[in-house]
Amino acid sequence: MNLEITKEQKDLRKEVINMARHNLNNDEYLEKYSSEMFDKIAEFGLLGITIGEEYGGLNESYLTAAIVFEALGYACKNNGLIFVVNNHIWVSQNLIYLYGSKELKDKYLLEMVEGKKIGAIAITEAESGTDALSMRTVAKYEGDYYVLNGSKMFISNGPIADVFVVYAVTEDGPKKKYTAFIVEKSFEGFKAGPDIEKMGLGACPTCEIIFNNCKVPKENVLGSYNKAGLIMTQALEWERCYEFVPHIGVMQRIMEQCIEHANTRKQFGKNIGEYQSISHRIAEMKTAIEMSRLMMYKIACIKDAKKSAYLETSIFKLFVSENYIKTCRDAMQIFGGYGYSKEYDFERELRDALACSIYSGTNEMQKNTIYSIASMSVF
Ligand SMILES: Cc1cc2nc3c(=O)[nH]c(=O)nc-3n(C[C@H](O)[C@H](O)[C@H](O)COP(=O)(O)OP(=O)(O)OC[C@H]3O[C@@H](n4cnc5c(N)ncnc54)[C@H](O)[C@@H]3O)c2cc1C
């Protein structure tokens, strides 16, 4: 594993920081979706960062993508917008790129990379969240179509997405089988429900989606029929890494704000940074950032080697999310009453951060996974 960042990677990181600072921090849209800002990210080419040039992408490595997405989190305050982008890239577009037939790639990728079509992933249902495999959405083969019936809950990008990766039961019984489908919002029998109001990530709209005899052309099976297991596991790996990479950048930005405050805010005639209760909180932020970054590089290298990082992404998701939330809480404490006020924005950061212990598999489930793998392996 080579941890040296190249000049090209540094330059790209700088360009992303400039682009984000100039285009993505409009306060008016911190809690509501802006298609203009999404388009700015698309224009820059970020949506296709790891996609091949034949589909309009930049064909960069997963390591470069990690470096760039950390920079995006650092320079862009709009966590909801980044969540839109991540859901589009990592659990929708990327799955089509890696597992789709040539026909599916030709049909969707170029427009997705250009940001003309937005992607989303649909696994969760009202009655099956953590226990995703107890899903009830079914797909039955009829003529040249699969007919989908059921609904999916908490779908990020749902109200704005054009293309959904949907998982459905295709064989019932004691050993259920599942298939992944590419479903377009324009397909007959597809309906998006009203926006779900959330405590944070307001710039990423969320809704339920409903399939009522929804007709999906047979060529829109993603991967193999009855074999969605691999795609689902891979989707979880991608999201448990790349949806959490920008949070490292956010932690860095918040830490820098805290250092500045600690060095200027005086109480009892001293900068508050001279009190250990403050400086130790900042030391813990720095430790979390460095440890997260190291794990991020490791996972990116595993992904560049086209291998699985199931355990590593679970550990990363758990560690980053808990430290991201802690960093936001500690920043609020360091800023005292100002931290609790809306003016300083930490309250929004905290509301956004809290979601990450739930999405991509709850942190309790990550601990179950980590324990089950750890208990089967020896040093
Ligand atoms: C902001 C946000 C965005 C999301 N975006 C998407 C999306 O785009 N697509 C999508 O498909 N889903 C999405 N989800 C849904 C998300 O994946 C689920 O909310 C999550 O998997 C938990 O399911 P649940 O909400 O039904 O909670 P439940 O499964 O009901 O869990 C409730 C509690 O019980 C605990 N629990 C359950 N089972 C166990 C167990 N075996 N061991 C220990 N603890 C357990 C959980 O950890 C949790 O604390 C999103 C959720 C959020 C909050």
Coordinates of C-alpha atoms and ligand atoms in Angstrom, one line a residue:
M1 CA 0.0 0.0 0.0
N2 CA 1.5 3.3 -1.2
L3 CA 0.4 6.2 1.0
E4 CA 2.3 8.8 -1.1
I5 CA -0.2 11.3 -2.6
T6 CA 0.9 12.2 -6.2
K7 CA 1.2 15.8 -7.5
E8 CA -1.8 15.1 -9.8
Q9 CA -3.9 14.0 -6.8
K10 CA -2.9 17.0 -4.8
D11 CA -3.8 19.3 -7.8
L12 CA -7.1 17.7 -8.3
R13 CA -7.8 18.0 -4.5
K14 CA -7.1 21.7 -4.7
E15 CA -9.4 22.1 -7.7
V16 CA -12.2 20.4 -6.0
I17 CA -11.8 22.6 -2.9
N18 CA -11.9 25.7 -5.1
M19 CA -14.9 24.5 -7.0
A20 CA -16.8 23.6 -3.9
R21 CA -16.0 26.8 -2.0
H22 CA -17.1 28.9 -5.0
N23 CA -20.2 27.0 -6.0
L24 CA -21.6 24.8 -3.4
N25 CA -21.9 26.8 -0.1
N26 CA -25.0 28.9 -0.8
D27 CA -26.7 29.2 2.6
E28 CA -30.1 29.3 1.0
Y29 CA -29.7 25.7 -0.1
L30 CA -28.1 24.1 3.0
E31 CA -31.4 22.4 3.8
K32 CA -33.1 22.1 0.5
Y33 CA -32.1 20.5 -2.8
S34 CA -30.5 22.6 -5.5
S35 CA -30.4 21.1 -9.0
E36 CA -28.0 24.0 -10.0
M37 CA -25.4 22.9 -7.4
F38 CA -25.8 19.2 -8.5
D39 CA -25.2 20.4 -12.1
K40 CA -22.0 22.2 -11.0
I41 CA -20.6 19.0 -9.6
A42 CA -21.6 17.2 -12.8
E43 CA -19.9 19.9 -14.9
F44 CA -16.7 19.5 -13.0
G45 CA -16.7 15.8 -13.9
L46 CA -16.9 14.4 -10.3
L47 CA -19.9 12.2 -11.0
G48 CA -17.9 10.0 -13.3
I49 CA -14.6 10.1 -11.3
T50 CA -14.0 6.3 -11.5
I51 CA -16.1 5.6 -14.6
G52 CA -14.3 4.7 -17.9
E53 CA -13.8 7.4 -20.5
E54 CA -16.0 5.5 -22.9
Y55 CA -18.9 6.6 -20.7
G56 CA -17.7 10.1 -20.2
G57 CA -15.9 9.4 -16.9
L58 CA -12.4 10.5 -15.7
N59 CA -11.2 6.9 -15.2
E60 CA -9.4 7.7 -11.9
S61 CA -8.5 5.2 -9.3
Y62 CA -10.6 4.5 -6.2
L63 CA -7.7 6.0 -4.1
T64 CA -8.0 9.3 -6.1
A65 CA -11.7 9.2 -5.6
A66 CA -11.2 8.9 -1.8
I67 CA -8.8 11.8 -1.7
V68 CA -11.2 13.9 -3.8
F69 CA -14.3 13.1 -1.8
E70 CA -12.6 13.8 1.4
A71 CA -11.8 17.3 -0.1
L72 CA -15.4 17.7 -1.1
G73 CA -16.5 17.1 2.5
Y74 CA -13.9 19.6 3.7
A75 CA -14.8 22.4 1.3
C76 CA -18.6 21.9 0.9
K77 CA -20.7 22.6 3.9
N78 CA -23.8 21.1 2.3
N79 CA -23.8 17.6 3.6
G80 CA -27.2 16.8 2.1
L81 CA -26.0 17.7 -1.4
I82 CA -22.9 15.4 -0.9
F83 CA -25.3 12.7 0.2
V84 CA -27.3 13.1 -3.1
V85 CA -24.1 12.8 -5.1
N86 CA -22.9 9.8 -3.1
N87 CA -26.2 7.9 -3.5
H88 CA -26.1 8.7 -7.2
I89 CA -22.5 7.5 -7.7
W90 CA -21.7 4.7 -5.4
V91 CA -24.9 2.7 -5.0
S92 CA -26.6 3.3 -8.3
Q93 CA -24.3 4.4 -11.2
N94 CA -21.3 2.4 -10.0
L95 CA -23.4 -0.8 -9.7
I96 CA -24.5 -0.4 -13.3
Y97 CA -20.9 0.2 -14.4
L98 CA -19.6 -2.8 -12.5
Y99 CA -22.4 -5.3 -12.9
G100 CA -24.6 -4.1 -15.7
S101 CA -24.8 -5.7 -19.2
K102 CA -23.4 -3.6 -22.1
E103 CA -27.0 -2.8 -23.0
L104 CA -27.7 -1.3 -19.6
K105 CA -24.4 0.6 -19.5
D106 CA -25.1 2.1 -22.9
K107 CA -28.6 3.0 -21.9
Y108 CA -27.9 4.8 -18.6
L109 CA -24.2 5.6 -17.9
L110 CA -23.5 8.5 -20.1
E111 CA -26.5 10.5 -18.9
M112 CA -25.8 9.6 -15.3
V113 CA -22.2 10.7 -15.6
E114 CA -23.4 14.0 -17.1
G115 CA -25.9 14.4 -14.3
K116 CA -28.9 14.3 -16.7
K117 CA -30.3 11.3 -14.9
I118 CA -30.0 10.9 -11.1
G119 CA -29.7 7.5 -9.4
A120 CA -30.9 6.0 -6.2
I121 CA -30.9 2.7 -4.4
A122 CA -34.0 1.0 -3.0
I123 CA -33.6 -1.9 -0.5
T124 CA -35.4 -0.8 2.8
E125 CA -39.1 -1.4 3.2
A126 CA -41.5 -0.2 5.9
E127 CA -41.4 -3.6 7.6
S128 CA -37.9 -4.6 6.7
G129 CA -35.0 -2.3 7.6
T130 CA -32.1 -4.0 9.2
D131 CA -33.6 -7.4 8.3
A132 CA -33.6 -6.4 4.6
L133 CA -33.8 -9.9 3.3
S134 CA -37.4 -10.2 4.7
M135 CA -38.4 -7.7 2.0
R136 CA -41.9 -8.3 0.5
T137 CA -41.5 -6.5 -2.9
V138 CA -41.9 -9.2 -5.5
A139 CA -41.1 -9.4 -9.2
K140 CA -42.9 -11.9 -11.5
Y141 CA -41.9 -12.6 -15.1
E142 CA -44.7 -11.9 -17.6
G143 CA -43.9 -11.9 -21.3
D144 CA -41.1 -9.5 -22.0
Y145 CA -41.4 -7.8 -18.6
Y146 CA -40.9 -8.3 -14.9
V147 CA -43.9 -7.0 -13.0
L148 CA -43.0 -5.4 -9.6
N149 CA -45.4 -5.1 -6.7
G150 CA -44.5 -3.6 -3.3
S151 CA -42.9 -0.5 -1.9
K152 CA -39.6 0.8 -0.6
M153 CA -39.1 3.2 2.3
F154 CA -36.6 6.1 3.1
I155 CA -35.3 6.3 -0.4
S156 CA -32.6 9.0 -0.6
N157 CA -32.9 11.0 -3.8
G158 CA -36.4 9.3 -4.3
P159 CA -38.2 12.5 -5.2
I160 CA -35.5 13.7 -7.7
A161 CA -34.2 10.4 -9.1
D162 CA -34.8 9.0 -12.6
V163 CA -33.1 5.6 -12.2
F164 CA -33.5 3.3 -9.2
V165 CA -31.6 0.1 -8.4
V166 CA -34.4 -1.9 -6.8
Y167 CA -34.1 -5.3 -5.1
A168 CA -37.1 -7.7 -5.2
V169 CA -37.9 -11.3 -4.3
T170 CA -38.0 -13.4 -7.4
E171 CA -38.4 -16.8 -5.8
D172 CA -40.3 -17.3 -2.6
G173 CA -40.1 -20.3 -0.2
P174 CA -37.7 -21.4 2.5
K175 CA -34.7 -20.3 0.4
K176 CA -35.8 -16.9 -1.0
K177 CA -34.0 -15.6 -4.1
Y178 CA -33.6 -11.9 -5.0
T179 CA -32.9 -10.0 -8.2
A180 CA -31.8 -6.4 -8.7
F181 CA -33.6 -4.3 -11.3
I182 CA -33.1 -1.0 -12.9
V183 CA -36.4 0.8 -12.6
E184 CA -37.1 4.2 -14.2
K185 CA -39.5 6.7 -12.7
S186 CA -41.2 6.9 -16.1
F187 CA -42.1 3.1 -16.0
E188 CA -45.8 2.3 -15.9
G189 CA -46.9 1.5 -12.3
F190 CA -44.1 3.5 -10.6
K191 CA -45.0 6.2 -8.0
A192 CA -42.9 8.3 -5.7
G193 CA -44.6 9.2 -2.4
P194 CA -44.5 12.7 -0.7
D195 CA -41.2 14.0 0.8
I196 CA -40.3 12.6 4.2
E197 CA -39.3 15.4 6.6
K198 CA -36.1 14.5 8.4
M199 CA -34.2 16.2 11.2
G200 CA -31.1 16.7 9.0
L201 CA -29.7 16.2 5.5
G202 CA -32.5 18.5 4.2
A203 CA -30.8 19.0 0.9
C204 CA -31.2 15.3 0.1
P205 CA -34.9 14.7 -0.5
T206 CA -36.2 11.3 0.7
C207 CA -39.5 9.5 0.0
E208 CA -41.2 6.1 -0.2
I209 CA -41.5 4.6 -3.7
I210 CA -44.4 2.4 -4.7
F211 CA -44.7 -0.3 -7.4
N212 CA -48.2 -1.1 -8.5
N213 CA -47.9 -3.7 -11.3
C214 CA -44.8 -1.8 -12.4
K215 CA -43.6 -3.1 -15.7
V216 CA -39.8 -3.4 -16.0
P217 CA -38.3 -4.6 -19.3
K218 CA -36.5 -8.0 -19.0
E219 CA -33.2 -6.5 -20.1
N220 CA -33.3 -4.2 -17.0
V221 CA -32.2 -7.1 -14.7
L222 CA -28.9 -5.9 -13.1
G223 CA -26.4 -8.8 -12.9
S224 CA -28.0 -12.2 -12.9
Y225 CA -31.5 -13.3 -12.3
N226 CA -32.0 -14.7 -8.7
K227 CA -28.5 -13.6 -7.8
A228 CA -28.8 -10.1 -6.3
G229 CA -26.8 -11.2 -3.2
L230 CA -23.4 -10.3 -4.7
I231 CA -24.6 -6.9 -5.9
M232 CA -26.3 -6.1 -2.6
T233 CA -23.1 -7.0 -0.6
Q234 CA -21.0 -4.9 -3.0
A235 CA -23.4 -2.0 -2.8
L236 CA -23.1 -2.0 1.0
E237 CA -19.3 -2.1 0.7
W238 CA -19.3 0.9 -1.6
E239 CA -21.6 2.9 0.5
R240 CA -20.0 2.0 3.8
C241 CA -16.8 3.4 2.5
Y242 CA -17.4 6.2 0.0
E243 CA -20.5 7.7 1.7
F244 CA -18.4 8.1 4.8
V245 CA -15.2 9.5 3.2
P246 CA -16.5 13.1 3.0
H247 CA -17.2 13.0 6.7
I248 CA -13.4 12.9 7.3
G249 CA -13.2 16.2 5.4
V250 CA -16.0 17.6 7.5
M251 CA -14.2 16.6 10.7
Q252 CA -11.1 18.3 9.4
R253 CA -13.0 21.6 8.7
I254 CA -14.7 21.5 12.1
M255 CA -11.4 20.8 13.8
E256 CA -9.8 23.9 12.1
Q257 CA -12.8 26.1 13.3
C258 CA -12.3 24.7 16.8
I259 CA -8.6 25.4 16.8
E260 CA -9.2 29.0 15.7
H261 CA -11.8 29.5 18.4
A262 CA -9.7 27.9 21.1
N263 CA -6.8 30.3 20.2
T264 CA -8.9 33.4 20.3
R265 CA -11.7 33.0 22.8
K266 CA -10.6 34.2 26.3
Q267 CA -12.1 33.2 29.6
F268 CA -10.4 33.9 33.0
G269 CA -7.8 35.9 31.1
K270 CA -6.5 32.9 29.0
N271 CA -7.3 31.4 25.6
I272 CA -9.7 28.5 26.2
G273 CA -7.3 26.3 24.2
E274 CA -5.0 26.4 27.3
Y275 CA -7.6 24.4 29.2
Q276 CA -7.1 20.7 28.7
S277 CA -10.9 20.1 28.6
I278 CA -10.7 22.0 25.3
S279 CA -7.3 21.0 23.9
H280 CA -8.0 17.3 24.6
R281 CA -11.2 17.4 22.6
I282 CA -9.3 18.8 19.7
A283 CA -6.6 16.2 20.1
E284 CA -9.3 13.5 19.9
M285 CA -10.6 15.1 16.7
K286 CA -7.2 15.0 15.1
T287 CA -6.7 11.3 16.2
A288 CA -10.0 10.3 14.7
I289 CA -9.2 12.1 11.4
E290 CA -5.8 10.4 11.0
M291 CA -7.1 7.0 11.9
S292 CA -10.1 7.3 9.6
R293 CA -7.9 8.6 6.7
L294 CA -5.5 5.6 7.1
M295 CA -8.4 3.2 6.9
M296 CA -9.8 5.0 4.0
Y297 CA -6.5 4.6 2.1
K298 CA -6.4 0.9 3.0
I299 CA -10.0 0.3 1.7
A300 CA -9.3 2.4 -1.5
C301 CA -6.2 0.3 -2.2
I302 CA -8.2 -3.0 -1.7
K303 CA -10.9 -1.7 -4.1
D304 CA -8.2 -0.7 -6.6
A305 CA -7.0 -4.3 -6.4
K306 CA -10.6 -5.4 -7.2
K307 CA -10.9 -7.2 -3.9
S308 CA -13.6 -7.3 -1.3
A309 CA -13.4 -5.1 1.9
Y310 CA -16.4 -6.3 3.8
L311 CA -14.9 -6.3 7.3
E312 CA -12.8 -3.1 6.6
T313 CA -15.8 -1.2 5.4
S314 CA -17.9 -2.2 8.4
I315 CA -15.1 -1.0 10.7
F316 CA -14.6 2.2 8.8
K317 CA -18.4 3.0 8.8
L318 CA -18.6 2.4 12.5
F319 CA -15.5 4.3 13.4
V320 CA -16.1 7.3 11.1
S321 CA -19.8 7.7 12.0
E322 CA -19.2 7.6 15.8
N323 CA -16.3 10.1 15.5
Y324 CA -18.1 12.4 13.1
I325 CA -21.0 12.7 15.6
K326 CA -18.6 13.1 18.5
T327 CA -16.6 15.8 16.6
C328 CA -19.9 17.8 16.0
R329 CA -20.9 17.5 19.7
D330 CA -17.4 18.4 20.9
A331 CA -17.3 21.5 18.6
M332 CA -20.6 22.6 20.0
Q333 CA -19.2 22.3 23.6
I334 CA -16.0 24.1 22.6
F335 CA -18.1 27.0 21.2
G336 CA -20.3 27.1 24.3
G337 CA -23.6 29.0 23.8
Y338 CA -22.5 30.1 20.4
G339 CA -22.1 26.5 19.4
Y340 CA -25.8 25.9 20.3
S341 CA -26.9 29.0 18.3
K342 CA -28.0 28.6 14.7
E343 CA -25.5 31.3 13.7
Y344 CA -22.5 28.9 14.0
D345 CA -24.1 26.0 12.1
F346 CA -22.8 23.3 14.4
E347 CA -26.4 22.4 15.3
R348 CA -27.1 21.6 11.6
E349 CA -23.8 19.7 11.3
L350 CA -24.9 17.6 14.3
R351 CA -28.4 17.0 12.9
D352 CA -26.8 15.9 9.6
A353 CA -24.2 13.7 11.3
L354 CA -26.6 11.8 13.5
A355 CA -28.2 10.0 10.4
C356 CA -24.9 8.3 9.6
S357 CA -25.3 5.9 12.6
I358 CA -28.4 4.6 10.9
Y359 CA -28.0 4.6 7.1
S360 CA -25.8 2.0 5.3
G361 CA -26.7 -0.5 8.0
T362 CA -27.0 0.7 11.6
N363 CA -23.9 0.8 13.8
E364 CA -25.3 -2.0 15.9
M365 CA -25.3 -4.2 12.8
Q366 CA -21.7 -3.2 12.0
K367 CA -20.7 -4.4 15.5
N368 CA -22.6 -7.7 14.9
T369 CA -20.7 -8.1 11.6
I370 CA -17.3 -7.2 13.0
Y371 CA -17.8 -9.5 16.0
S372 CA -18.9 -12.5 13.8
I373 CA -15.9 -12.1 11.5
A374 CA -13.5 -11.5 14.4
S375 CA -14.7 -14.5 16.3
M376 CA -14.1 -16.8 13.3
S377 CA -10.5 -15.6 12.6
V378 CA -7.2 -16.0 14.4
F379 CA -4.1 -13.8 14.2
Ligands
LIG1 C1 -31.0 9.4 6.2 C2 -31.3 8.1 5.7 C3 -31.2 7.7 4.4 C4 -31.5 6.4 4.0 N1 -31.4 6.1 2.6 C5 -31.8 4.9 2.2 C6 -31.8 4.6 0.8 O1 -31.4 5.4 -0.1 N2 -32.2 3.4 0.4 C7 -32.6 2.4 1.3 O2 -32.9 1.3 0.8 N3 -32.7 2.7 2.6 C8 -32.3 3.9 3.1 N4 -32.4 4.2 4.4 C9 -32.9 3.2 5.3 C10 -31.9 2.6 6.2 O3 -31.1 1.7 5.5 C11 -32.6 1.9 7.4 O4 -33.2 3.0 8.1 C12 -31.7 1.1 8.3 O5 -31.3 0.0 7.6 C13 -32.4 0.7 9.6 O6 -33.7 0.1 9.3 P1 -34.9 0.6 10.1 O7 -35.0 2.1 10.1 O8 -36.1 -0.1 9.7 O9 -34.7 0.2 11.7 P2 -34.9 -1.2 12.3 O10 -34.3 -2.3 11.5 O11 -36.3 -1.3 12.8 O12 -33.9 -1.1 13.6 C14 -34.3 -0.4 14.8 C15 -33.2 -0.6 15.8 O13 -33.0 -1.9 16.1 C16 -31.7 -2.3 16.0 N5 -31.6 -3.7 15.5 C17 -32.3 -4.3 14.6 N6 -31.9 -5.6 14.4 C18 -30.9 -5.7 15.2 C19 -30.0 -6.8 15.4 N7 -30.1 -8.0 14.8 N8 -29.0 -6.7 16.3 C20 -28.8 -5.5 17.0 N9 -29.6 -4.4 16.8 C21 -30.6 -4.5 15.9 C22 -31.1 -1.3 14.9 O14 -29.7 -1.2 15.0 C23 -31.9 -0.1 15.3 O15 -31.2 0.6 16.4 C24 -32.0 5.5 4.9 C25 -32.1 5.8 6.2 C26 -31.8 7.1 6.7 C27 -31.9 7.5 8.1

